[in-house]
Amino acid sequence: MTLRAGTTGRFDEVGSGDLVDPFPDLHPPLDRTEAFVEAGRCLYCHDAPCIEACPTGIDIPTFIHQIRTGNLDGSAETILSANIMGGTCARACPTEVLCEEACVLNAGESEAIRIGDLQRRAVDHLLAKNGPHPFSRAESSGYRLAVIGAGPAGLAFAHRAAMLGHEVDVYEAQPKPGGLNEYGLAAYKMVDQFAQREVDFLLGIGGITVHHDKKLGATLSLAALKKSHAAVFIGLGLGGAAALNIPGEDAKGVRDALGFIHDLRQSGPGNRPPVGRDVVVIGGGNTAVDAAVQARRLGAETVTLVYRRGESDMGATGWERDLARREGVTIRLWSRPSAIEGGDRVSAVVFERTRLLDGRLQGSGESFRLPADMVLKAIGQKLIPSGLEGLDFEGGKIVVDELYRTAVPGIYAGGDCIARGTDLTVQAVEDGKRAAIAVDAALRTKTGS
């Protein structure tokens, strides 16, 4: 049975999670005819702006043309040669503000090509065949590399390094690989265990060993890894939750939104995590929307997403915001939390209305109260620095140069944990790929090969 937290603090049965799946596929895949028609709309631009807008530089016109000509295998290989996690990115990447926003058809009266949907069509076709891995490994280099974190950056690094002939050990703190793809994306974006199927495909190249329950600062040390490997890549992501720093934050019913999503993703029908009757989500990014929509689908009567600035400042894309509203989520703007009430268990959140004064966000002194028996914090993540001694940091993230080198020779980093770029899966994949190429070049220069 699906459970919901009542306002009294107890949990009441509100429906059966076994009868209706509340998290069907958000984007049903294109069938053969739909993909053929959509691919036929592409103008196959020279110097296509969609390629420039893709952080991984996928040759989008080519892969679309390959779909148009019925060459789905070739299309998938074009995608995966640039982005080995193209399946997840097709599902969760904000294409509406990247490649699809850059589509030249937007300049006219037509809608942009559905690039993400076409990408999914090709990659899903290849993975469903369960055939040989499409890429082969180079001759063995004799080097063994270490990767900390089996998220998008770490796995992309591992795959490219394996392609280049290196042996790779991936050390992961969680019992499953995948990082945010497995633990942090909404259930309706990653149905049918796709994150694990994609990892299995990626590992099919060979030369990669994943070691689970290995946590930096506890069972791992940079010094030991550096001693036993030719190079180390850090792809930790951001594992710590930012705090609200307001009274009542420790009350029962208040939790990190990613923790809520984590529990939901690892549950199944009949074993869903409890959800409140009145849920308040604090934050303005895609994680806030993911948490809010999933809480609503689990049976919450009211879900209110509250953000401290205006809608144009929200990290969530317009498409995500529209999704939240369609699902019955109320979005309230220009408000920041000042206290959580209820004593032992949350009963309400007090917000102060905000405004811009001389370009700076200020409190107005006017407040309001929202009833809540569950509060989900989605105000950002932070890097856990344990075990990262000796590295340089900026803004709480690891400093790297243009080749992803840290302040310690032989140690590289990429993805959300570094102090540049955007916190997107697609950017993490590109970081991992480029870092592996940089490590390979450094090692071959060292040996003269």
Tab-separated table of C-alpha atoms in Angstrom:
chain	number	residue	atom	x	y	z
A	1	MET	CA	0.000	0.000	0.000
A	2	THR	CA	1.141	3.563	-0.652
A	3	LEU	CA	1.398	5.485	2.601
A	4	ARG	CA	0.912	9.157	3.293
A	5	ALA	CA	1.857	11.090	6.387
A	6	GLY	CA	-1.185	12.476	8.168
A	7	THR	CA	-1.261	15.860	9.878
A	8	THR	CA	-1.314	14.090	13.234
A	9	GLY	CA	2.111	12.641	12.569
A	10	ARG	CA	0.891	9.096	11.947
A	11	PHE	CA	0.942	7.483	8.525
A	12	ASP	CA	-2.361	6.577	6.908
A	13	GLU	CA	-3.020	4.211	4.017
A	14	VAL	CA	-4.242	6.135	0.984
A	15	GLY	CA	-4.099	3.665	-1.880
A	16	SER	CA	-2.422	0.669	-3.392
A	17	GLY	CA	0.871	1.163	-5.183
A	18	ASP	CA	0.434	-2.304	-6.677
A	19	LEU	CA	-2.656	-1.452	-8.728
A	20	VAL	CA	-1.535	1.628	-10.673
A	21	ASP	CA	2.040	2.650	-11.357
A	22	PRO	CA	2.274	6.338	-10.405
A	23	PHE	CA	5.475	6.708	-12.404
A	24	PRO	CA	4.907	5.662	-16.022
A	25	ASP	CA	7.393	6.817	-18.645
A	26	LEU	CA	7.272	10.600	-18.866
A	27	HIS	CA	8.104	10.538	-22.588
A	28	PRO	CA	6.750	7.446	-24.351
A	29	PRO	CA	9.343	6.565	-27.006
A	30	LEU	CA	8.822	7.331	-30.668
A	31	ASP	CA	7.815	4.392	-32.813
A	32	ARG	CA	9.411	3.671	-36.178
A	33	THR	CA	7.005	5.816	-38.196
A	34	GLU	CA	7.082	8.739	-35.774
A	35	ALA	CA	10.886	8.721	-35.764
A	36	PHE	CA	11.025	8.571	-39.575
A	37	VAL	CA	8.668	11.550	-39.928
A	38	GLU	CA	10.442	13.602	-37.267
A	39	ALA	CA	13.876	12.889	-38.750
A	40	GLY	CA	12.562	14.015	-42.136
A	41	ARG	CA	11.993	17.528	-40.750
A	42	CYS	CA	15.708	18.093	-40.095
A	43	LEU	CA	17.451	20.512	-42.478
A	44	TYR	CA	20.875	18.882	-41.909
A	45	CYS	CA	22.467	22.285	-41.431
A	46	HIS	CA	26.095	22.962	-42.281
A	47	ASP	CA	27.888	24.166	-39.113
A	48	ALA	CA	24.768	23.088	-37.253
A	49	PRO	CA	24.155	25.210	-34.137
A	50	CYS	CA	22.655	22.197	-32.358
A	51	ILE	CA	26.092	20.556	-32.304
A	52	GLU	CA	27.631	23.645	-30.710
A	53	ALA	CA	24.865	23.679	-28.092
A	54	CYS	CA	25.492	20.059	-27.073
A	55	PRO	CA	28.127	19.860	-24.295
A	56	THR	CA	29.328	16.506	-25.641
A	57	GLY	CA	29.414	17.691	-29.262
A	58	ILE	CA	27.203	14.939	-30.711
A	59	ASP	CA	26.979	15.151	-34.525
A	60	ILE	CA	23.226	15.652	-34.408
A	61	PRO	CA	22.475	16.150	-38.124
A	62	THR	CA	24.389	12.971	-38.971
A	63	PHE	CA	22.639	10.782	-36.419
A	64	ILE	CA	19.245	12.148	-37.487
A	65	HIS	CA	20.050	11.477	-41.158
A	66	GLN	CA	21.037	7.918	-40.223
A	67	ILE	CA	17.636	7.434	-38.579
A	68	ARG	CA	15.964	8.821	-41.711
A	69	THR	CA	17.772	6.230	-43.833
A	70	GLY	CA	16.950	3.361	-41.469
A	71	ASN	CA	20.481	3.000	-40.093
A	72	LEU	CA	19.608	2.925	-36.389
A	73	ASP	CA	22.773	1.065	-35.405
A	74	GLY	CA	24.931	3.662	-37.119
A	75	SER	CA	22.896	6.455	-35.575
A	76	ALA	CA	23.409	5.060	-32.080
A	77	GLU	CA	27.135	4.685	-32.648
A	78	THR	CA	27.360	8.304	-33.801
A	79	ILE	CA	25.661	9.387	-30.563
A	80	LEU	CA	27.557	7.074	-28.226
A	81	SER	CA	30.965	7.874	-29.708
A	82	ALA	CA	30.496	11.378	-28.306
A	83	ASN	CA	28.296	10.594	-25.297
A	84	ILE	CA	28.429	7.047	-23.968
A	85	MET	CA	25.478	7.846	-21.681
A	86	GLY	CA	23.355	9.147	-24.522
A	87	GLY	CA	20.415	7.054	-23.357
A	88	THR	CA	20.102	8.802	-20.010
A	89	CYS	CA	20.787	12.199	-21.551
A	90	ALA	CA	17.998	11.593	-24.084
A	91	ARG	CA	15.644	11.089	-21.153
A	92	ALA	CA	16.842	13.674	-18.621
A	93	CYS	CA	18.930	16.265	-20.467
A	94	PRO	CA	17.281	19.722	-20.694
A	95	THR	CA	17.329	19.617	-24.488
A	96	GLU	CA	14.829	22.478	-24.588
A	97	VAL	CA	17.570	24.880	-23.446
A	98	LEU	CA	20.466	23.177	-25.244
A	99	CYS	CA	20.344	21.522	-28.685
A	100	GLU	CA	16.628	22.002	-29.328
A	101	GLU	CA	16.757	25.676	-28.366
A	102	ALA	CA	19.552	26.122	-30.918
A	103	CYS	CA	17.579	24.387	-33.705
A	104	VAL	CA	17.240	26.768	-36.673
A	105	LEU	CA	13.588	25.807	-37.095
A	106	ASN	CA	12.860	27.914	-34.013
A	107	ALA	CA	13.576	30.994	-36.134
A	108	GLY	CA	10.545	30.277	-38.291
A	109	GLU	CA	7.070	29.099	-37.501
A	110	SER	CA	8.034	25.456	-36.987
A	111	GLU	CA	8.858	23.717	-33.723
A	112	ALA	CA	12.376	22.494	-33.071
A	113	ILE	CA	13.321	18.969	-34.061
A	114	ARG	CA	12.654	16.548	-31.187
A	115	ILE	CA	16.347	15.771	-30.892
A	116	GLY	CA	16.128	14.122	-27.485
A	117	ASP	CA	13.347	11.776	-28.582
A	118	LEU	CA	15.229	10.813	-31.746
A	119	GLN	CA	18.384	10.204	-29.722
A	120	ARG	CA	16.466	7.894	-27.411
A	121	ARG	CA	15.004	6.017	-30.378
A	122	ALA	CA	18.465	5.195	-31.730
A	123	VAL	CA	20.196	4.362	-28.443
A	124	ASP	CA	17.312	2.273	-27.096
A	125	HIS	CA	17.283	0.269	-30.327
A	126	LEU	CA	20.973	-0.584	-29.967
A	127	LEU	CA	20.782	-1.456	-26.270
A	128	ALA	CA	17.707	-3.646	-26.829
A	129	LYS	CA	19.657	-5.787	-29.309
A	130	ASN	CA	22.027	-6.786	-26.487
A	131	GLY	CA	24.696	-7.453	-29.064
A	132	PRO	CA	28.464	-6.927	-29.021
A	133	HIS	CA	29.720	-3.633	-27.643
A	134	PRO	CA	29.952	-1.169	-30.554
A	135	PHE	CA	33.415	0.074	-29.595
A	136	SER	CA	36.633	-1.894	-29.271
A	137	ARG	CA	39.584	-1.405	-26.960
A	138	ALA	CA	42.994	-0.255	-28.097
A	139	GLU	CA	46.069	-2.378	-27.448
A	140	SER	CA	46.823	-2.615	-23.748
A	141	SER	CA	48.795	0.346	-22.410
A	142	GLY	CA	49.980	-1.504	-19.333
A	143	TYR	CA	48.545	1.214	-17.090
A	144	ARG	CA	45.870	0.860	-14.414
A	145	LEU	CA	43.795	3.910	-13.515
A	146	ALA	CA	41.574	4.623	-10.504
A	147	VAL	CA	38.197	6.344	-10.577
A	148	ILE	CA	36.440	7.577	-7.452
A	149	GLY	CA	32.686	7.611	-8.023
A	150	ALA	CA	30.575	5.545	-10.430
A	151	GLY	CA	28.396	8.443	-11.523
A	152	PRO	CA	28.195	9.943	-15.033
A	153	ALA	CA	31.646	11.589	-14.892
A	154	GLY	CA	33.406	8.566	-13.428
A	155	LEU	CA	31.766	6.056	-15.747
A	156	ALA	CA	32.388	8.205	-18.823
A	157	PHE	CA	36.046	8.488	-17.796
A	158	ALA	CA	36.268	4.739	-17.246
A	159	HIS	CA	34.730	3.881	-20.604
A	160	ARG	CA	36.939	6.227	-22.607
A	161	ALA	CA	40.041	5.136	-20.686
A	162	ALA	CA	39.183	1.490	-21.384
A	163	MET	CA	38.749	2.315	-25.070
A	164	LEU	CA	42.224	3.828	-25.013
A	165	GLY	CA	43.709	0.586	-23.685
A	166	HIS	CA	43.911	1.181	-19.950
A	167	GLU	CA	42.640	-1.006	-17.117
A	168	VAL	CA	40.299	0.877	-14.793
A	169	ASP	CA	39.233	0.365	-11.178
A	170	VAL	CA	36.076	2.292	-10.237
A	171	TYR	CA	35.445	2.787	-6.520
A	172	GLU	CA	31.851	3.529	-5.521
A	173	ALA	CA	30.374	4.193	-2.066
A	174	GLN	CA	26.859	3.054	-3.011
A	175	PRO	CA	25.760	-0.557	-3.621
A	176	LYS	CA	24.856	0.272	-7.242
A	177	PRO	CA	26.715	2.223	-9.931
A	178	GLY	CA	25.142	5.121	-11.796
A	179	GLY	CA	25.325	8.035	-9.365
A	180	LEU	CA	22.492	10.503	-9.836
A	181	ASN	CA	21.242	8.551	-12.845
A	182	GLU	CA	20.370	5.724	-10.453
A	183	TYR	CA	19.661	7.614	-7.249
A	184	GLY	CA	18.770	11.205	-8.090
A	185	LEU	CA	16.552	11.442	-11.185
A	186	ALA	CA	12.776	11.213	-11.035
A	187	ALA	CA	11.333	7.710	-11.343
A	188	TYR	CA	9.192	8.738	-14.322
A	189	LYS	CA	12.333	9.762	-16.238
A	190	MET	CA	14.199	6.480	-15.719
A	191	VAL	CA	11.675	3.651	-15.959
A	192	ASP	CA	12.433	-0.054	-16.454
A	193	GLN	CA	15.749	0.050	-14.571
A	194	PHE	CA	17.286	1.970	-17.447
A	195	ALA	CA	20.171	3.390	-15.400
A	196	GLN	CA	21.467	-0.099	-14.622
A	197	ARG	CA	20.897	-1.351	-18.147
A	198	GLU	CA	22.964	1.563	-19.443
A	199	VAL	CA	25.762	0.831	-16.972
A	200	ASP	CA	25.780	-2.831	-18.005
A	201	PHE	CA	26.085	-1.748	-21.630
A	202	LEU	CA	28.900	0.695	-20.819
A	203	LEU	CA	30.859	-1.945	-18.899
A	204	GLY	CA	30.526	-4.273	-21.883
A	205	ILE	CA	33.650	-2.763	-23.395
A	206	GLY	CA	35.716	-4.656	-20.807
A	207	GLY	CA	38.711	-3.560	-18.784
A	208	ILE	CA	36.597	-1.882	-16.083
A	209	THR	CA	36.143	-3.278	-12.568
A	210	VAL	CA	33.648	-1.629	-10.208
A	211	HIS	CA	34.296	-1.938	-6.462
A	212	HIS	CA	31.275	-1.108	-4.293
A	213	ASP	CA	30.990	0.140	-0.693
A	214	LYS	CA	34.270	2.019	-1.072
A	215	LYS	CA	34.082	5.512	0.418
A	216	LEU	CA	36.794	8.129	0.153
A	217	GLY	CA	38.018	9.172	3.581
A	218	ALA	CA	36.783	5.923	5.135
A	219	THR	CA	37.852	2.833	3.177
A	220	LEU	CA	39.790	4.744	0.485
A	221	SER	CA	42.584	7.295	0.487
A	222	LEU	CA	43.914	9.376	-2.381
A	223	ALA	CA	47.480	8.640	-1.354
A	224	ALA	CA	46.987	4.866	-1.510
A	225	LEU	CA	45.148	5.033	-4.836
A	226	LYS	CA	47.803	7.277	-6.325
A	227	LYS	CA	50.483	4.839	-5.207
A	228	SER	CA	48.759	1.819	-6.751
A	229	HIS	CA	47.539	3.448	-9.975
A	230	ALA	CA	49.115	5.487	-12.763
A	231	ALA	CA	46.495	8.247	-12.333
A	232	VAL	CA	43.382	8.945	-10.284
A	233	PHE	CA	40.163	10.581	-11.486
A	234	ILE	CA	37.751	12.067	-8.953
A	235	GLY	CA	34.119	12.039	-10.067
A	236	LEU	CA	32.444	12.283	-6.684
A	237	GLY	CA	29.614	14.597	-7.561
A	238	LEU	CA	28.074	16.564	-4.721
A	239	GLY	CA	27.057	14.224	-1.939
A	240	GLY	CA	26.205	16.685	0.821
A	241	ALA	CA	22.910	18.528	1.213
A	242	ALA	CA	22.915	22.293	1.742
A	243	ALA	CA	21.224	23.416	4.956
A	244	LEU	CA	18.467	26.002	5.380
A	245	ASN	CA	19.997	27.188	8.665
A	246	ILE	CA	16.650	28.152	10.157
A	247	PRO	CA	14.945	27.201	13.448
A	248	GLY	CA	13.116	23.862	13.377
A	249	GLU	CA	15.115	22.378	10.517
A	250	ASP	CA	15.778	19.194	12.493
A	251	ALA	CA	12.068	18.424	13.013
A	252	LYS	CA	10.714	15.077	11.849
A	253	GLY	CA	9.229	15.306	8.394
A	254	VAL	CA	11.975	17.631	7.124
A	255	ARG	CA	14.423	15.975	4.763
A	256	ASP	CA	16.663	16.484	1.758
A	257	ALA	CA	14.835	16.169	-1.564
A	258	LEU	CA	17.549	13.964	-3.064
A	259	GLY	CA	17.252	11.608	-0.104
A	260	PHE	CA	13.521	11.365	-0.793
A	261	ILE	CA	14.170	10.659	-4.486
A	262	HIS	CA	16.884	8.138	-3.557
A	263	ASP	CA	14.463	6.179	-1.370
A	264	LEU	CA	11.753	6.328	-3.990
A	265	ARG	CA	14.032	5.106	-6.778
A	266	GLN	CA	15.164	2.149	-4.682
A	267	SER	CA	11.612	1.189	-3.697
A	268	GLY	CA	9.002	-0.707	-5.658
A	269	PRO	CA	5.217	-1.009	-5.889
A	270	GLY	CA	3.841	-1.638	-2.421
A	271	ASN	CA	7.044	-0.362	-0.844
A	272	ARG	CA	6.981	3.343	-1.659
A	273	PRO	CA	8.351	5.841	0.895
A	274	PRO	CA	5.723	7.705	2.966
A	275	VAL	CA	4.605	11.079	1.651
A	276	GLY	CA	2.939	13.922	3.505
A	277	ARG	CA	-0.600	15.166	3.153
A	278	ASP	CA	0.662	18.747	2.762
A	279	VAL	CA	4.144	18.837	1.217
A	280	VAL	CA	6.314	21.935	0.885
A	281	VAL	CA	9.333	21.791	-1.426
A	282	ILE	CA	11.920	24.528	-0.985
A	283	GLY	CA	14.061	25.270	-4.052
A	284	GLY	CA	13.870	26.211	-7.694
A	285	GLY	CA	15.836	23.639	-9.671
A	286	ASN	CA	14.951	20.481	-11.547
A	287	THR	CA	15.479	18.420	-8.383
A	288	ALA	CA	12.833	20.515	-6.638
A	289	VAL	CA	10.410	19.827	-9.490
A	290	ASP	CA	11.260	16.101	-9.525
A	291	ALA	CA	10.572	15.870	-5.786
A	292	ALA	CA	7.370	17.924	-5.982
A	293	VAL	CA	5.861	15.991	-8.883
A	294	GLN	CA	6.697	12.628	-7.351
A	295	ALA	CA	5.213	13.652	-3.989
A	296	ARG	CA	2.028	14.653	-5.792
A	297	ARG	CA	1.865	11.366	-7.686
A	298	LEU	CA	2.366	9.430	-4.457
A	299	GLY	CA	-0.826	10.933	-3.110
A	300	ALA	CA	-0.026	14.219	-1.395
A	301	GLU	CA	-3.136	16.416	-1.340
A	302	THR	CA	-1.220	19.677	-1.672
A	303	VAL	CA	2.317	20.218	-2.915
A	304	THR	CA	3.737	23.734	-2.885
A	305	LEU	CA	7.120	24.558	-4.400
A	306	VAL	CA	8.534	27.770	-2.937
A	307	TYR	CA	11.424	29.721	-4.457
A	308	ARG	CA	13.149	32.823	-3.140
A	309	ARG	CA	13.391	34.706	-6.453
A	310	GLY	CA	11.307	35.133	-9.608
A	311	GLU	CA	10.409	32.432	-12.108
A	312	SER	CA	12.986	33.554	-14.665
A	313	ASP	CA	15.714	32.924	-12.070
A	314	MET	CA	14.683	29.334	-11.391
A	315	GLY	CA	17.123	26.600	-12.329
A	316	ALA	CA	14.238	24.412	-13.477
A	317	THR	CA	13.552	24.815	-17.175
A	318	GLY	CA	10.272	26.180	-18.470
A	319	TRP	CA	9.266	22.681	-19.528
A	320	GLU	CA	9.876	21.369	-15.994
A	321	ARG	CA	7.915	24.226	-14.445
A	322	ASP	CA	5.000	23.589	-16.777
A	323	LEU	CA	5.137	19.892	-15.873
A	324	ALA	CA	4.917	20.743	-12.174
A	325	ARG	CA	1.844	22.902	-12.727
A	326	ARG	CA	0.168	20.274	-14.907
A	327	GLU	CA	0.692	17.779	-12.092
A	328	GLY	CA	-1.049	20.042	-9.596
A	329	VAL	CA	1.999	21.573	-7.927
A	330	THR	CA	1.590	25.173	-6.781
A	331	ILE	CA	4.656	27.370	-7.389
A	332	ARG	CA	5.114	30.344	-5.069
A	333	LEU	CA	7.846	32.862	-5.805
A	334	TRP	CA	9.711	35.645	-4.005
A	335	SER	CA	9.637	33.859	-0.674
A	336	ARG	CA	12.319	32.388	1.579
A	337	PRO	CA	11.890	30.145	4.645
A	338	SER	CA	12.524	31.724	8.038
A	339	ALA	CA	11.331	29.015	10.450
A	340	ILE	CA	9.840	25.551	10.641
A	341	GLU	CA	7.120	25.107	13.217
A	342	GLY	CA	5.710	22.087	15.009
A	343	GLY	CA	8.245	21.098	17.629
A	344	ASP	CA	9.077	17.421	17.271
A	345	ARG	CA	7.244	17.040	13.924
A	346	VAL	CA	6.815	19.753	11.322
A	347	SER	CA	3.368	21.335	11.120
A	348	ALA	CA	4.067	24.506	9.121
A	349	VAL	CA	6.764	26.540	7.411
A	350	VAL	CA	7.044	30.294	7.898
A	351	PHE	CA	8.219	32.249	4.850
A	352	GLU	CA	9.316	35.832	4.458
A	353	ARG	CA	8.448	37.579	1.227
A	354	THR	CA	11.484	38.795	-0.673
A	355	ARG	CA	12.285	41.536	-3.161
A	356	LEU	CA	15.203	42.972	-5.064
A	357	LEU	CA	16.715	46.142	-3.645
A	358	ASP	CA	19.611	47.693	-5.569
A	359	GLY	CA	20.011	44.369	-7.337
A	360	ARG	CA	20.282	42.359	-4.111
A	361	LEU	CA	17.744	39.969	-2.651
A	362	GLN	CA	16.268	41.368	0.548
A	363	GLY	CA	13.575	40.336	2.995
A	364	SER	CA	10.471	42.523	3.013
A	365	GLY	CA	9.527	41.902	6.634
A	366	GLU	CA	6.179	40.466	5.515
A	367	SER	CA	5.645	36.795	6.287
A	368	PHE	CA	3.151	34.016	5.683
A	369	ARG	CA	2.713	30.447	6.866
A	370	LEU	CA	2.143	27.242	4.871
A	371	PRO	CA	0.801	24.135	6.629
A	372	ALA	CA	3.093	21.165	6.088
A	373	ASP	CA	3.608	17.690	7.465
A	374	MET	CA	6.510	17.091	5.088
A	375	VAL	CA	9.224	19.498	3.908
A	376	LEU	CA	11.681	18.622	1.141
A	377	LYS	CA	14.832	20.741	0.864
A	378	ALA	CA	16.137	21.187	-2.683
A	379	ILE	CA	18.395	24.204	-2.250
A	380	GLY	CA	21.524	22.642	-3.670
A	381	GLN	CA	24.208	20.099	-2.885
A	382	LYS	CA	27.748	20.552	-1.652
A	383	LEU	CA	30.977	18.617	-1.940
A	384	ILE	CA	31.940	16.475	1.039
A	385	PRO	CA	35.671	17.259	1.438
A	386	SER	CA	36.571	14.163	3.469
A	387	GLY	CA	39.631	12.499	1.971
A	388	LEU	CA	40.393	15.355	-0.422
A	389	GLU	CA	43.211	16.902	1.571
A	390	GLY	CA	45.925	18.552	-0.515
A	391	LEU	CA	43.641	19.706	-3.331
A	392	ASP	CA	42.754	23.325	-4.045
A	393	PHE	CA	39.152	24.486	-3.686
A	394	GLU	CA	37.101	27.408	-4.936
A	395	GLY	CA	33.532	27.972	-3.851
A	396	GLY	CA	33.537	24.606	-2.137
A	397	LYS	CA	34.537	22.716	-5.296
A	398	ILE	CA	37.778	21.246	-6.621
A	399	VAL	CA	39.958	23.515	-8.762
A	400	VAL	CA	41.167	21.967	-12.020
A	401	ASP	CA	42.936	23.349	-15.075
A	402	GLU	CA	41.880	23.010	-18.707
A	403	LEU	CA	43.123	19.395	-18.726
A	404	TYR	CA	41.166	18.512	-15.565
A	405	ARG	CA	44.365	18.325	-13.496
A	406	THR	CA	44.092	19.138	-9.788
A	407	ALA	CA	46.803	20.735	-7.653
A	408	VAL	CA	48.234	17.258	-6.978
A	409	PRO	CA	50.145	15.707	-9.913
A	410	GLY	CA	48.504	12.552	-11.204
A	411	ILE	CA	45.094	13.381	-9.740
A	412	TYR	CA	42.336	14.619	-12.052
A	413	ALA	CA	38.697	15.563	-11.413
A	414	GLY	CA	35.515	16.292	-13.333
A	415	GLY	CA	31.739	16.522	-13.110
A	416	ASP	CA	29.720	18.374	-10.511
A	417	CYS	CA	32.587	18.353	-7.981
A	418	ILE	CA	34.794	20.758	-9.970
A	419	ALA	CA	34.715	24.535	-9.817
A	420	ARG	CA	33.616	25.246	-13.372
A	421	GLY	CA	30.914	24.305	-15.799
A	422	THR	CA	27.299	23.403	-15.138
A	423	ASP	CA	25.797	20.740	-12.901
A	424	LEU	CA	24.326	18.682	-15.741
A	425	THR	CA	24.662	14.981	-16.480
A	426	VAL	CA	25.664	15.741	-20.051
A	427	GLN	CA	28.453	18.060	-18.885
A	428	ALA	CA	29.693	15.468	-16.388
A	429	VAL	CA	29.910	12.915	-19.208
A	430	GLU	CA	31.935	15.355	-21.301
A	431	ASP	CA	34.251	16.097	-18.377
A	432	GLY	CA	34.912	12.410	-17.842
A	433	LYS	CA	35.559	11.783	-21.534
A	434	ARG	CA	37.936	14.732	-21.908
A	435	ALA	CA	39.767	13.937	-18.673
A	436	ALA	CA	40.396	10.364	-19.859
A	437	ILE	CA	41.831	11.679	-23.115
A	438	ALA	CA	44.064	14.092	-21.151
A	439	VAL	CA	45.292	11.302	-18.847
A	440	ASP	CA	46.004	9.049	-21.821
A	441	ALA	CA	47.990	11.792	-23.556
A	442	ALA	CA	50.011	12.486	-20.404
A	443	LEU	CA	50.860	8.820	-19.875
A	444	ARG	CA	51.852	8.256	-23.492
A	445	THR	CA	54.010	11.383	-23.467
A	446	LYS	CA	55.678	10.039	-20.340
A	447	THR	CA	56.520	6.740	-22.022
A	448	GLY	CA	57.103	8.189	-25.475
A	449	SER	CA	54.472	5.911	-27.020
